[in-house]
mmCIF file with all atom_site columns, C-alpha atoms in Angstrom:
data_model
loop_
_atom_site.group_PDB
_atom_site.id
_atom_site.type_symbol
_atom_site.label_atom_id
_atom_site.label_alt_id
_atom_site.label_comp_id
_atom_site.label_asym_id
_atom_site.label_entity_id
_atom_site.label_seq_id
_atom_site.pdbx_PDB_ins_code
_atom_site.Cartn_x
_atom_site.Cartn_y
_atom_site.Cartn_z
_atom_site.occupancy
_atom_site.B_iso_or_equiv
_atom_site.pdbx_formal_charge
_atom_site.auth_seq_id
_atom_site.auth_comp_id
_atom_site.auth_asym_id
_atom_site.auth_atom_id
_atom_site.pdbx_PDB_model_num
ATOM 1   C CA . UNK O 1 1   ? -71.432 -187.305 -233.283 1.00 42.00 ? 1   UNK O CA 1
ATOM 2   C CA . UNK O 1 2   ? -71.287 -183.988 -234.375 1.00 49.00 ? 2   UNK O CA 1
ATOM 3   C CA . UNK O 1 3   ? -67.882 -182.445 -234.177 1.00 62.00 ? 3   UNK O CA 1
ATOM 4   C CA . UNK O 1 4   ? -67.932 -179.098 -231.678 1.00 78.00 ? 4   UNK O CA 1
ATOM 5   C CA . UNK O 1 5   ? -67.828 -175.646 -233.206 1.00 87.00 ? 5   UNK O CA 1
ATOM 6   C CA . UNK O 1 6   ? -64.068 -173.444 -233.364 1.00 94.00 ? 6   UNK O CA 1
ATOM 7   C CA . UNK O 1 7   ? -64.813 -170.823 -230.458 1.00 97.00 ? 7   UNK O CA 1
ATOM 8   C CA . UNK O 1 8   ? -63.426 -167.166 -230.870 1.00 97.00 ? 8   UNK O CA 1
ATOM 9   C CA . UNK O 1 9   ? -62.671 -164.565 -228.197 1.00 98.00 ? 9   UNK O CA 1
ATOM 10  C CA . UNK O 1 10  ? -61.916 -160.862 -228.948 1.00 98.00 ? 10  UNK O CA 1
ATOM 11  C CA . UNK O 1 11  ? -62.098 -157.759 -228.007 1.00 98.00 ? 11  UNK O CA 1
ATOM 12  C CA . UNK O 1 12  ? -63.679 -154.691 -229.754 1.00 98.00 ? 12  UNK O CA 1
ATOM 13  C CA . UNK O 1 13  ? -61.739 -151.229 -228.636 1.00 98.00 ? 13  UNK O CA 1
ATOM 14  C CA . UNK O 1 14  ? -63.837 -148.303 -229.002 1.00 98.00 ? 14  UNK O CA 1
ATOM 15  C CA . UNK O 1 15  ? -63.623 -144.314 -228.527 1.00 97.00 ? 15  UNK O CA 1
ATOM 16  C CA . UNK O 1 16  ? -65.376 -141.140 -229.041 1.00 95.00 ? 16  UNK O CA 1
ATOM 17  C CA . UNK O 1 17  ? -64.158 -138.423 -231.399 1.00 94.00 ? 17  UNK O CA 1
ATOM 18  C CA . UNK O 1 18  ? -65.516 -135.198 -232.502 1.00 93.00 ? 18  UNK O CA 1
ATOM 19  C CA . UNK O 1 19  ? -67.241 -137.427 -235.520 1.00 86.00 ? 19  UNK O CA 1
ATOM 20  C CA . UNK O 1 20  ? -68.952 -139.762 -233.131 1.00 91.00 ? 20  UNK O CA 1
ATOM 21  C CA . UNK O 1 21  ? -68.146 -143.086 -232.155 1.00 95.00 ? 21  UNK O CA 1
ATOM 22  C CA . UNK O 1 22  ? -65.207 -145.484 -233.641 1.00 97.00 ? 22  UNK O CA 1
ATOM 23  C CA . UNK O 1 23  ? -64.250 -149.052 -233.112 1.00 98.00 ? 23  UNK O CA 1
ATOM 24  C CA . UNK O 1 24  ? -60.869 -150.576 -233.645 1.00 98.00 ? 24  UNK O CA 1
ATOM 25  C CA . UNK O 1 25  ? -61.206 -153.287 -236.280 1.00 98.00 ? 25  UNK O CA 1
ATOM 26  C CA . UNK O 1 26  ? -57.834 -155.545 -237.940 1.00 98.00 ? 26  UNK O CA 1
ATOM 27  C CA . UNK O 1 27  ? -58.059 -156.718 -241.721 1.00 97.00 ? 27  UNK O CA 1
ATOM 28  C CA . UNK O 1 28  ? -57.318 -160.576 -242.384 1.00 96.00 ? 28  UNK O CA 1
ATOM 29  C CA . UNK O 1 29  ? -53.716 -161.155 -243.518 1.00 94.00 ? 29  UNK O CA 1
ATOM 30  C CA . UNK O 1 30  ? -53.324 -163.457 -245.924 1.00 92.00 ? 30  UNK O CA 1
ATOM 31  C CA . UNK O 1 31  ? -53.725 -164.117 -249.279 1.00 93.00 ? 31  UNK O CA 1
ATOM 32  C CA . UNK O 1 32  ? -57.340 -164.847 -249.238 1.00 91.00 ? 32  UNK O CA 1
ATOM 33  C CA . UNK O 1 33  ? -58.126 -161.419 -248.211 1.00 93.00 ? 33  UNK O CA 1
ATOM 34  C CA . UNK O 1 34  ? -55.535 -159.345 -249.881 1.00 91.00 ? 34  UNK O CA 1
ATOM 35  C CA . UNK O 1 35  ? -57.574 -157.470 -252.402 1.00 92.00 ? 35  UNK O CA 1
ATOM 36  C CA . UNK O 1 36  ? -60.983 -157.815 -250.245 1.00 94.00 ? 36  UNK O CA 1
ATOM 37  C CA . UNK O 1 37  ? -62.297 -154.504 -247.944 1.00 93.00 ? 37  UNK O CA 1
ATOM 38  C CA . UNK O 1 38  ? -66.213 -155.315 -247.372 1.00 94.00 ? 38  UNK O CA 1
ATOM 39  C CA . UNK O 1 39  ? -66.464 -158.204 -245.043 1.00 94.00 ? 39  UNK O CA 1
ATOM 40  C CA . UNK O 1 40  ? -62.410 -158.694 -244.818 1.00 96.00 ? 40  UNK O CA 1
ATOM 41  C CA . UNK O 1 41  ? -62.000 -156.677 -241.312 1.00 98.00 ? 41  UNK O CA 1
ATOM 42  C CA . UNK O 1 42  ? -62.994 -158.293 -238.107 1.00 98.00 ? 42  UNK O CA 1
ATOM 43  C CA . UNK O 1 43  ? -62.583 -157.711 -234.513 1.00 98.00 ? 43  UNK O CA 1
ATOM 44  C CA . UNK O 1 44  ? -59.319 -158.555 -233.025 1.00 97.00 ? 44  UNK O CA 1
ATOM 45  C CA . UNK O 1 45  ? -60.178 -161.940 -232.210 1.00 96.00 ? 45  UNK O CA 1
ATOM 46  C CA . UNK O 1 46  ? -58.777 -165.893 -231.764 1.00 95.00 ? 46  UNK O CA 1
ATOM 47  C CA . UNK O 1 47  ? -59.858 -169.273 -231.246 1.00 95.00 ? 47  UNK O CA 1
ATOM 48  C CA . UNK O 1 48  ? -59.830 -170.883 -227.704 1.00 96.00 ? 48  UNK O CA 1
ATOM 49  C CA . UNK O 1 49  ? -60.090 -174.218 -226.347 1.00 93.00 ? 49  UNK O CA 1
ATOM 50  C CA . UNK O 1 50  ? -62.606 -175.447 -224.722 1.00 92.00 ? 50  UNK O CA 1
ATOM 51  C CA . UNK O 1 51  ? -60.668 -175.228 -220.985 1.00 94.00 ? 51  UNK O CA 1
ATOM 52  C CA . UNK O 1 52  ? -59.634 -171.644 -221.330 1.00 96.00 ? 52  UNK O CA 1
ATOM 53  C CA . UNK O 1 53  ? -62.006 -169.098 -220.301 1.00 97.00 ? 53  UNK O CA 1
ATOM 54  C CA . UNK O 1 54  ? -63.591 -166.848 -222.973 1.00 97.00 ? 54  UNK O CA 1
ATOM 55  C CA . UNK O 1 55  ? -62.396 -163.405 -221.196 1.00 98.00 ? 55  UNK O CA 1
ATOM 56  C CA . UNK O 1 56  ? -58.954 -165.067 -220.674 1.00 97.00 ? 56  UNK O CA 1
ATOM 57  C CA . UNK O 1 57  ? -58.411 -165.788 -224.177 1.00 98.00 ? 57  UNK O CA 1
ATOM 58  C CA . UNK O 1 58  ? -60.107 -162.489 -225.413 1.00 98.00 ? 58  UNK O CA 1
ATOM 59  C CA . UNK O 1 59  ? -57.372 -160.826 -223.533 1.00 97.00 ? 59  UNK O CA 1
ATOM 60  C CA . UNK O 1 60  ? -54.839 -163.283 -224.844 1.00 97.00 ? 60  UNK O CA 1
ATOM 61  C CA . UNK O 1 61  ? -55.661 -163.242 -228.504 1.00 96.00 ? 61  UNK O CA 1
ATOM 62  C CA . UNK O 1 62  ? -55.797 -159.286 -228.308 1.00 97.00 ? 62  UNK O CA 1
ATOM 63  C CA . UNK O 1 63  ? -52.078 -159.240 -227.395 1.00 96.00 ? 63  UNK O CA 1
ATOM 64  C CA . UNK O 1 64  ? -51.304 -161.751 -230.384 1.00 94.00 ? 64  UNK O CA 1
ATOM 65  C CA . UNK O 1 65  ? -53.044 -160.410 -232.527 1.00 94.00 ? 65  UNK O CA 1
ATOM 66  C CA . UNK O 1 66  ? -51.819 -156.486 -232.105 1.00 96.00 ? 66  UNK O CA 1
ATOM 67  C CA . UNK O 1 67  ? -48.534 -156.924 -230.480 1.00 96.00 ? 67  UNK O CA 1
ATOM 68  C CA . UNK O 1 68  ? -49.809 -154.635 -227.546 1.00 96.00 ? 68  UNK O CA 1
ATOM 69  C CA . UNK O 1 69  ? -51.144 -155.545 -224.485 1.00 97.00 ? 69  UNK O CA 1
ATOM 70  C CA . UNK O 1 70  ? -54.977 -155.488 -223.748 1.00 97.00 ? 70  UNK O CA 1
ATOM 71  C CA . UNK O 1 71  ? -56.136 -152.323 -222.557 1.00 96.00 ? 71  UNK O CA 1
ATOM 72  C CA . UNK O 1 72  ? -57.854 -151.833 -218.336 1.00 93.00 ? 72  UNK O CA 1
ATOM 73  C CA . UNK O 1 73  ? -61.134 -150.717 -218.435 1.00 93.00 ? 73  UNK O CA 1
ATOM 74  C CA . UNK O 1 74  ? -64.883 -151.488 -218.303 1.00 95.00 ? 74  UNK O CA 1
ATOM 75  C CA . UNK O 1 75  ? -65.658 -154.855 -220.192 1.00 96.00 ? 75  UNK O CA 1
ATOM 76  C CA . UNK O 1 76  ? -69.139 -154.222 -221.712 1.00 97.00 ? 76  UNK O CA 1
ATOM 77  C CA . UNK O 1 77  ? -70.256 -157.775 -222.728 1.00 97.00 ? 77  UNK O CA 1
ATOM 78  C CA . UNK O 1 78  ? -71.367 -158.049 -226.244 1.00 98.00 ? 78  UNK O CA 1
ATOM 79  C CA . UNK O 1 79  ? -72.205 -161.904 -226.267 1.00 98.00 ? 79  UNK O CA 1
ATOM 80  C CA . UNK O 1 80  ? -71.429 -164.140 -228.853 1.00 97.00 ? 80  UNK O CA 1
ATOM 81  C CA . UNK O 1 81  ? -72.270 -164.671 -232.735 1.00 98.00 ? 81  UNK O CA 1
ATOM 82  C CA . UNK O 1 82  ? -72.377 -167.644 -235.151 1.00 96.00 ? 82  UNK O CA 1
ATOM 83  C CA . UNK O 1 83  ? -70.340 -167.484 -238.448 1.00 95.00 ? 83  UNK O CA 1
ATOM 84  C CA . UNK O 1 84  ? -71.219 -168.387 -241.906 1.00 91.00 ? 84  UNK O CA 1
ATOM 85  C CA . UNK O 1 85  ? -68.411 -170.827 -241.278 1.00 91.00 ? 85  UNK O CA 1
ATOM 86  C CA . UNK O 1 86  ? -69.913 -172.625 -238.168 1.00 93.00 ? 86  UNK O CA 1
ATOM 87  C CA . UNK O 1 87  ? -67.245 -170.421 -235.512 1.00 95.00 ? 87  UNK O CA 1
ATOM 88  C CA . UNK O 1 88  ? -68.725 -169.134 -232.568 1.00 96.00 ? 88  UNK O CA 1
ATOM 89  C CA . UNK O 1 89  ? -67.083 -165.676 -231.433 1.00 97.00 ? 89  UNK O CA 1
ATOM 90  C CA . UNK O 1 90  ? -67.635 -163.814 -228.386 1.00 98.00 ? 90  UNK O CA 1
ATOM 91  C CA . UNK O 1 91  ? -66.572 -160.278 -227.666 1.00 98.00 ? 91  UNK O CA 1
ATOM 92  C CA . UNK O 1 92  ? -66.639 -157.639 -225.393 1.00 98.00 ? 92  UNK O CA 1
ATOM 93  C CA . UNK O 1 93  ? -65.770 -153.807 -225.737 1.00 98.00 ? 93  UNK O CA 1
ATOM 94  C CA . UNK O 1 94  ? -63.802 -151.904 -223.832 1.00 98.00 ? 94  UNK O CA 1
ATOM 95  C CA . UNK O 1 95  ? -63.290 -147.763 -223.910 1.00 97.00 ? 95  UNK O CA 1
ATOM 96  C CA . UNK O 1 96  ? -59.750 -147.614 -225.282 1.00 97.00 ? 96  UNK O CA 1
ATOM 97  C CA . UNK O 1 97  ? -57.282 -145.249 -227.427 1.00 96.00 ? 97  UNK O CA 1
ATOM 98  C CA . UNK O 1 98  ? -54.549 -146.789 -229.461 1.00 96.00 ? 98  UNK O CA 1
ATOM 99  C CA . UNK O 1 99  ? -52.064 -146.008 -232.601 1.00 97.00 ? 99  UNK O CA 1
ATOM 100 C CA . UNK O 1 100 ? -52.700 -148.196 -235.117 1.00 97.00 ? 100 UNK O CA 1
ATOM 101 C CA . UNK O 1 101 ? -48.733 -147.271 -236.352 1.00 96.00 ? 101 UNK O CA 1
ATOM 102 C CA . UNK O 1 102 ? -48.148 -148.985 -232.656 1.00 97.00 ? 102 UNK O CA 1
ATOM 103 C CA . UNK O 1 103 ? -49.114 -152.583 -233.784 1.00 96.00 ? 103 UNK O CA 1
ATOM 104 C CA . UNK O 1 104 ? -46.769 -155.496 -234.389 1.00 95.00 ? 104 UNK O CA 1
ATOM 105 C CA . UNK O 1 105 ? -49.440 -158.359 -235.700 1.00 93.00 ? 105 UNK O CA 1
ATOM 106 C CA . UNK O 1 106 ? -48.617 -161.811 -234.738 1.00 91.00 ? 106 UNK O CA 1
ATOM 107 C CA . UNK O 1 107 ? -48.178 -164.139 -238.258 1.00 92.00 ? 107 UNK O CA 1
ATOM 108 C CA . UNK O 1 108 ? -49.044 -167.645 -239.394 1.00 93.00 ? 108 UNK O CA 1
ATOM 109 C CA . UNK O 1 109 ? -47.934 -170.019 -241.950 1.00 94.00 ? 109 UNK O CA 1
ATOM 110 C CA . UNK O 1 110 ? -49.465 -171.437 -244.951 1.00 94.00 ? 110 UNK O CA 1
ATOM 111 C CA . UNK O 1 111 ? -49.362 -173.342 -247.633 1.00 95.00 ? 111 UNK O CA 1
ATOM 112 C CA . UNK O 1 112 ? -49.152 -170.131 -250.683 1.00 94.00 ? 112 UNK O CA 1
ATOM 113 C CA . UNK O 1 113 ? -49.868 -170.937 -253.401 1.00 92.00 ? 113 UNK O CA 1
ATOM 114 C CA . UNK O 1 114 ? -52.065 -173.931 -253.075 1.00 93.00 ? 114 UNK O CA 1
ATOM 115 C CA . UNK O 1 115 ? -50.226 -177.249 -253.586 1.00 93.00 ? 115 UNK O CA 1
ATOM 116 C CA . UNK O 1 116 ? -47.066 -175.701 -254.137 1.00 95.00 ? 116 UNK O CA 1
ATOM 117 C CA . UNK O 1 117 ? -45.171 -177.427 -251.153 1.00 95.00 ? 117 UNK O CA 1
ATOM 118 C CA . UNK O 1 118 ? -44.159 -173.631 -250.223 1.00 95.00 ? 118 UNK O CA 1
ATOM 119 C CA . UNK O 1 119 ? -44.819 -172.457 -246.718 1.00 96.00 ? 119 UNK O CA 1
ATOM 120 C CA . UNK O 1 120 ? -44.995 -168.223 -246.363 1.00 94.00 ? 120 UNK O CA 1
ATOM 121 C CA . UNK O 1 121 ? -45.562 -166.208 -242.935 1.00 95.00 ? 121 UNK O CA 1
ATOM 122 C CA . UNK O 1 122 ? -48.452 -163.284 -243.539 1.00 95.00 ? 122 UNK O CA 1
ATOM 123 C CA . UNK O 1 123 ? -49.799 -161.741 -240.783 1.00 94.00 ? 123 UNK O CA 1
ATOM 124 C CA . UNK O 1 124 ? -52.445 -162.471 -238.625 1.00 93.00 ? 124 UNK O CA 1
ATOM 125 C CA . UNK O 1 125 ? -53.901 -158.793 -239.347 1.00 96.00 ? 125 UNK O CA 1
ATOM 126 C CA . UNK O 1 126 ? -52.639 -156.997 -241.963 1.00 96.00 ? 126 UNK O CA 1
ATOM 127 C CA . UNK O 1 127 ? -53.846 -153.618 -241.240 1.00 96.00 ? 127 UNK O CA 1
ATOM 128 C CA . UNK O 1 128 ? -55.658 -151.909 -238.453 1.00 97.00 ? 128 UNK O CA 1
ATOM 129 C CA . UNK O 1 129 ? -57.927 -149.068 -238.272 1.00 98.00 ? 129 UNK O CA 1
ATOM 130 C CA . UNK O 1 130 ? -60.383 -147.142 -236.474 1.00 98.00 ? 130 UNK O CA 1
ATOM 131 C CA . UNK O 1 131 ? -64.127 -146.902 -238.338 1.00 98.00 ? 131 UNK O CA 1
ATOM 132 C CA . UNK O 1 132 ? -66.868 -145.009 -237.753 1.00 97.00 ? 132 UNK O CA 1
ATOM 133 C CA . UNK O 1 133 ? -69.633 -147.440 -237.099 1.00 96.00 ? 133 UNK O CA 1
ATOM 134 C CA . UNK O 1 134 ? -71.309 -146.663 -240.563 1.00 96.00 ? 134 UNK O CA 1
ATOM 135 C CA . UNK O 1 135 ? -68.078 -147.374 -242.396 1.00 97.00 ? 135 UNK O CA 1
ATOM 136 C CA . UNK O 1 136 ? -67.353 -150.605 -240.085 1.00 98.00 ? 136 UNK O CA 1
ATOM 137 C CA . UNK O 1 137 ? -71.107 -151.902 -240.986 1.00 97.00 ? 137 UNK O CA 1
ATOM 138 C CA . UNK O 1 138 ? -69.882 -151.832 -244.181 1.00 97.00 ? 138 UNK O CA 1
ATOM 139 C CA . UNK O 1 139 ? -66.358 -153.800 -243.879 1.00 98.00 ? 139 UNK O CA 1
ATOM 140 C CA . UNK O 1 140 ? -66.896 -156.045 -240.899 1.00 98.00 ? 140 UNK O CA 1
ATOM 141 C CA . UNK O 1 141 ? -67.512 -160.384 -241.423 1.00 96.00 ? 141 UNK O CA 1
ATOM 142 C CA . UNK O 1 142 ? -71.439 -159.764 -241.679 1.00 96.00 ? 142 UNK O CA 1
ATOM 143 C CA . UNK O 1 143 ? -72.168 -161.919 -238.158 1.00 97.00 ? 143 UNK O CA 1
ATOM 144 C CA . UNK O 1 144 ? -69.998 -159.339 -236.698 1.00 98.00 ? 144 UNK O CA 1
ATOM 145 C CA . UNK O 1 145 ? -71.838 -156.183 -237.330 1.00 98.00 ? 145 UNK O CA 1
ATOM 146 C CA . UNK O 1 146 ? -74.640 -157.719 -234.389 1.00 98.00 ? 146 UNK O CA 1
ATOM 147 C CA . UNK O 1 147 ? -71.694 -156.450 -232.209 1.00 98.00 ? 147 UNK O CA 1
ATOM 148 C CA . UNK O 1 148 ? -71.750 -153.131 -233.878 1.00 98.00 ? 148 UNK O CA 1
ATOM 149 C CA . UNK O 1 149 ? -75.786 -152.858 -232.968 1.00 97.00 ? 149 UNK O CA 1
ATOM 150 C CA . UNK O 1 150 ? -75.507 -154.335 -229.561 1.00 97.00 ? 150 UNK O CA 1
ATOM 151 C CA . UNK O 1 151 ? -72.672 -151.982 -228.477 1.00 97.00 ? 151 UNK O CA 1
ATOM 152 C CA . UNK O 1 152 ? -74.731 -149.073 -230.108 1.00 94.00 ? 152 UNK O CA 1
ATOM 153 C CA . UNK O 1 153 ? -77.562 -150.453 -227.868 1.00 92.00 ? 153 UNK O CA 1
ATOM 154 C CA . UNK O 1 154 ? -75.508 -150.881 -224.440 1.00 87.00 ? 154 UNK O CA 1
ATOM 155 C CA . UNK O 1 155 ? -74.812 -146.857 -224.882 1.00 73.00 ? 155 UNK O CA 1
ATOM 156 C CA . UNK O 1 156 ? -78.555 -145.668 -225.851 1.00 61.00 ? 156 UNK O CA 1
#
């Protein structure tokens, strides 16, 4: 039996400036990530079980994530993506203004370093930032830039 695949739900925040368009993305706390840009920032995002609806936990995992609750506003589906690593994520955008100097990530614990017996809190996301979508092509987990196209797409 094959075991199911870890499901995501997120939300990508987007605006218009005078240089164009801008997401929101986070950069993965951690040690793992700590020296990494390209392919290290992702959209605020967390995993789900099976009984909890996608939008539900999208919402959810946006307020653990940032510290702030999920912005009202139009939820432009973006579907859903499959990870080098096997996770499904689904997202949808939403029109939305925020300071990233406003955000108080949720953390986790871990194991650092490896087999040391010592457990350390990082944060979930250790910085957040608004991109232009040419610089977030170049930063965001590769299987998330599809969102970057298909919420290009949704506005053409």
């Amino acid at each position: 039996m094959t075991p199911t695949a870890k499901r995501s739900a997120g939300l990508l925040l987007f605006r218009h400036t005078d240089t164009g368009r801008e997401v929101l993305l986070g950069h993965m706390g951690g040690p793992y990530f700590a020296r990494k840009d390209a392919g290290a920032w992702t959209v605020p995002k967390g995993e789900y079980e099976p009984d909890e609806p996608a939008w539900d936990a999208a919402r959810r995992e946006f307020g653990e994530e940032l510290g702030l609750p999920p912005p009202d506003g139009e939820a432009i589906g973006l579907g859903e993506v499959r990870q080098t690593n096997g996770k499904i994520v689904t997202v949808w955008a939403i029109e939305a203004d925020l300071d990233p100097a406003d955000v108080e990530p949720g953390t986790f614990t871990m194991e650092w370093p490896p087999r040391s017996g010592r457990l350390q809190e990082f944060p979930e996301l250790d910085r957040v930032a608004w991109f232009t979508l040419g610089r977030a092509r170049e930063v965001i987990v590769r299987a998330q830039a599809a969102f970057l196209d298909r919420l290009t797409e949704h506005s053409a």
